[in-house]
mmCIF file of C-alpha atoms in Angstrom:
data_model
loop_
_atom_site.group_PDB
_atom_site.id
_atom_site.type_symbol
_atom_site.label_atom_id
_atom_site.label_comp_id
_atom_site.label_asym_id
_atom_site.label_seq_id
_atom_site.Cartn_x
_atom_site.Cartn_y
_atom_site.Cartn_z
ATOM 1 C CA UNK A 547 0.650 -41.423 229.037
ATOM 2 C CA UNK A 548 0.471 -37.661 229.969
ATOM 3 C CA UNK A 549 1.408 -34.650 227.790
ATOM 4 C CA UNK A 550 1.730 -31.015 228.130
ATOM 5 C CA UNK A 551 0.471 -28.689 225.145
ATOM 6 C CA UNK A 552 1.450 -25.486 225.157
ATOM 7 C CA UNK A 553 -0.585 -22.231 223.509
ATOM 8 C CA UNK A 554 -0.714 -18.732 222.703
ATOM 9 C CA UNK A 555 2.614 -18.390 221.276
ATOM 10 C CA UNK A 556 2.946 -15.610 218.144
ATOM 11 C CA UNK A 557 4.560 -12.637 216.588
ATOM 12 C CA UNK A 558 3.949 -9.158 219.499
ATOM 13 C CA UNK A 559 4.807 -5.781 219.249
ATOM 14 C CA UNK A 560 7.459 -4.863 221.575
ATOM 15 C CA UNK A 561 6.292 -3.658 224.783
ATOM 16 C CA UNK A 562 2.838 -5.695 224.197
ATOM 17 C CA UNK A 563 1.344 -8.437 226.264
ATOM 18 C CA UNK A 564 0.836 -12.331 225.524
ATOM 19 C CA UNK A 565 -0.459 -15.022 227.767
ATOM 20 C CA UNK A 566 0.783 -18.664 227.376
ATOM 21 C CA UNK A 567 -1.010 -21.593 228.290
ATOM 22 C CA UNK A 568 -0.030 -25.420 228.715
ATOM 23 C CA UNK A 569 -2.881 -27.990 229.474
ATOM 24 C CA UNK A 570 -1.604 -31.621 230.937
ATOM 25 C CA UNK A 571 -3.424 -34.204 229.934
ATOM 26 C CA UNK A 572 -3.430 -37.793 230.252
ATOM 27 C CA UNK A 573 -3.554 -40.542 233.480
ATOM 28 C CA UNK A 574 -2.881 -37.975 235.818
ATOM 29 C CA UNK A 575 -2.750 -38.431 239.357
ATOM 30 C CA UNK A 576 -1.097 -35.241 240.813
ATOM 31 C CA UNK A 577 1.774 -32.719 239.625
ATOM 32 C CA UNK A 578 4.014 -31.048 241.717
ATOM 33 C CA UNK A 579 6.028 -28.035 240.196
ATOM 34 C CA UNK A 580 4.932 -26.701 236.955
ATOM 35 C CA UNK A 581 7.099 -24.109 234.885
ATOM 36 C CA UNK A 582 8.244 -21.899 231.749
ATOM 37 C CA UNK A 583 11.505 -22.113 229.739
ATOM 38 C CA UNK A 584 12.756 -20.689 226.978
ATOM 39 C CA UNK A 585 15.502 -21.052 224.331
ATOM 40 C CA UNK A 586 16.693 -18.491 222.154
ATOM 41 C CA UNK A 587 18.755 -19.354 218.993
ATOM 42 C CA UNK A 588 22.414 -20.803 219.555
ATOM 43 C CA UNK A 589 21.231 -20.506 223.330
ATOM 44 C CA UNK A 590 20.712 -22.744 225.820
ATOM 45 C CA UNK A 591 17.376 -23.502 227.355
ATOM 46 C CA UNK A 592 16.875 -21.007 231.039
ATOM 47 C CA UNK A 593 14.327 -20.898 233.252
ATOM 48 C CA UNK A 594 11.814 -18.474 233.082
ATOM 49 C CA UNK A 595 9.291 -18.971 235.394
ATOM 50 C CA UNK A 596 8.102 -22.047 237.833
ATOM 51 C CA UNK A 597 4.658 -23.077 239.962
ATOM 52 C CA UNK A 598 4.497 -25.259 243.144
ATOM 53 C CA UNK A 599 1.789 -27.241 243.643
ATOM 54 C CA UNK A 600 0.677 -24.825 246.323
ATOM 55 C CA UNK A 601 1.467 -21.853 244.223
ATOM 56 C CA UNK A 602 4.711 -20.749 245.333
ATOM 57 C CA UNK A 603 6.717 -19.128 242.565
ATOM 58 C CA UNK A 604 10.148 -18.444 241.536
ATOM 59 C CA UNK A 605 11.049 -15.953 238.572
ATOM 60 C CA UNK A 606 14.228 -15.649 236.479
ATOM 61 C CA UNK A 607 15.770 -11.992 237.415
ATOM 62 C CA UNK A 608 15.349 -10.702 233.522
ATOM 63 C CA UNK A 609 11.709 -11.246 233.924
ATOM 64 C CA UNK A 610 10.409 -10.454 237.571
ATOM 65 C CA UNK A 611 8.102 -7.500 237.556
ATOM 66 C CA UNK A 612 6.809 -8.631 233.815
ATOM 67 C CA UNK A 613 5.723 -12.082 233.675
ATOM 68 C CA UNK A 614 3.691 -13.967 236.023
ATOM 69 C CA UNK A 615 2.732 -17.550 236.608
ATOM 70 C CA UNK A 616 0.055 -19.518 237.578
ATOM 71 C CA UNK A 617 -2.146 -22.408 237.812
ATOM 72 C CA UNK A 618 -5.431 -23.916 237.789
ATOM 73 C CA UNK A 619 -4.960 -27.272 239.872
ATOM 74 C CA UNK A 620 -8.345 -28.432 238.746
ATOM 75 C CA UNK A 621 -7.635 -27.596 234.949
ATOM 76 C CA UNK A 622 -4.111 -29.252 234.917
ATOM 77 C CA UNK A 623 -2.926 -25.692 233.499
ATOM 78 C CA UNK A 624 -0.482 -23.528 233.903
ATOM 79 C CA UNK A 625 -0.481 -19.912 232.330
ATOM 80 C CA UNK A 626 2.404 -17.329 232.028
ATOM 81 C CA UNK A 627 1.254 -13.795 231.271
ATOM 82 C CA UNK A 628 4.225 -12.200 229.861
ATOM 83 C CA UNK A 629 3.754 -7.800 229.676
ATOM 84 C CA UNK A 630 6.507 -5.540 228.234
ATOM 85 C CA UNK A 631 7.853 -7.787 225.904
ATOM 86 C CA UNK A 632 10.769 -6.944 224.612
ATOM 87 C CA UNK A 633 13.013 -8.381 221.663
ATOM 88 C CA UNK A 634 15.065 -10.386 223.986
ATOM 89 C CA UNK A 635 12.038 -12.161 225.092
ATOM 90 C CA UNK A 636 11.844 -13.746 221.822
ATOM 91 C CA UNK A 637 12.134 -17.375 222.184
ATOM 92 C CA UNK A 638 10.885 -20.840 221.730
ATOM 93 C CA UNK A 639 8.915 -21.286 225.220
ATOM 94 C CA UNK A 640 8.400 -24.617 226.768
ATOM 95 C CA UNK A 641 6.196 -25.981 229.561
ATOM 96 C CA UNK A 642 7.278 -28.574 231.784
ATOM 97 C CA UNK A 643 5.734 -30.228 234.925
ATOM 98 C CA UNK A 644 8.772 -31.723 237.540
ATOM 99 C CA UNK A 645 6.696 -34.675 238.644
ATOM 100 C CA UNK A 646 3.335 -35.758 237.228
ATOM 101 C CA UNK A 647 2.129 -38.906 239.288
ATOM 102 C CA UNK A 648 -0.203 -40.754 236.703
ATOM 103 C CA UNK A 649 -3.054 -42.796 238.165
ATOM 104 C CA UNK A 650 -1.231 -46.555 238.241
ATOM 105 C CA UNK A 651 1.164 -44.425 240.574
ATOM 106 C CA UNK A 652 4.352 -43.700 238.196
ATOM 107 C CA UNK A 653 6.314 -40.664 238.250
ATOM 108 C CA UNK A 654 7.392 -39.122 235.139
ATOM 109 C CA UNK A 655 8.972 -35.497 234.281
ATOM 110 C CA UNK A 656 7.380 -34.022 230.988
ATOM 111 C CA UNK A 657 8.238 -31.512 228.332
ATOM 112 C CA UNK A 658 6.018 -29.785 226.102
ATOM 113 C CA UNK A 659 6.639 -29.389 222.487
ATOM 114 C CA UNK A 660 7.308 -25.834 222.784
ATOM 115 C CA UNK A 661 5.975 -22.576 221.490
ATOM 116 C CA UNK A 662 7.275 -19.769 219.664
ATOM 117 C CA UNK A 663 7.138 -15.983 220.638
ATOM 118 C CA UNK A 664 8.567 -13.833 218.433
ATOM 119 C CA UNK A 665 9.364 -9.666 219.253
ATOM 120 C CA UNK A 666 9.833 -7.698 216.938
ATOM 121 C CA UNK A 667 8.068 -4.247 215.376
#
C-alpha cells in the first residue's frame, strides 16, 4: 500500500527555523493535493499548509508570511519550511496526501504518523 513518513520534527528556539519533510512511498500512481496539519494538545487538528499537484498553495492565516510549502513531484515529497517559530507553533504536525492513485488504479487518502515540533527557550 502507500505511506507517508514524515521528518525533521524537534525541540527550536523560538523565532528559529525548521524544515519538515514527508516522503510517499508505496504503489503510487499519481497524488493530487499534498498538505500540513497540526494538533496542539486538547486541540483539534487545523490546517496548516496544502500543495496541488501543480503547485498551487493555500496557507492557514496564523502562518502566511512564515511557512512555506512545496513539492518535489518526482520525489513523492512534500516539505514545509516553517521560520519564526513561535510557541504557538508547537504541535504534533502531520502530512497527508488528498488522493494518491496507486498503480492497480485505486484511490486512497493517507495520513502520516505525525511529527512533533516543540517551541520553547
Amino acid at each position: 500500500q502507500v505511506q507517508l513518513v514524515e521528518s525533521g520534527g524537534g525541540l527550536v528556539l523560538p523565532g528559529r527555523s525548521l524544515t519538515l519533510s514527508c516522503k510517499a512511498s508505496g504503489n503510487i500512481f499519481s497524488i493530487d493535493a499534498m498538505g500540513w496539519y497540526r494538533q496542539a494538545p486538547g486541540q483539534q487538528r487545523e490546517l496548516v499548509a496544502t500543495i496541488t499537484h501543480g503547485r498551487r498553495t493555500n496557507y492557514a492565516e496564523s502562518v502566511k508570511g512564515r511557512f512555506t510549502i512545496s513539492r518535489d513531484n518526482a520525489k513523492n515529497t512534500v516539505y514545509l519550511q516553517m521560520n519564526s517559530l513561535t510557541p504557538e507553533d508547537t504541535a504534533m504536525y502531520y502530512c497527508n496526501a488528498d488522493r494518491v492513485v496507486t498503480t492497480d488504479l485505486r484511490d486512497f487518502e493517507v495520513w502520516g504518523q505525525g511529527t512533533l515540533v516543540t517551541v520553547s527557550s
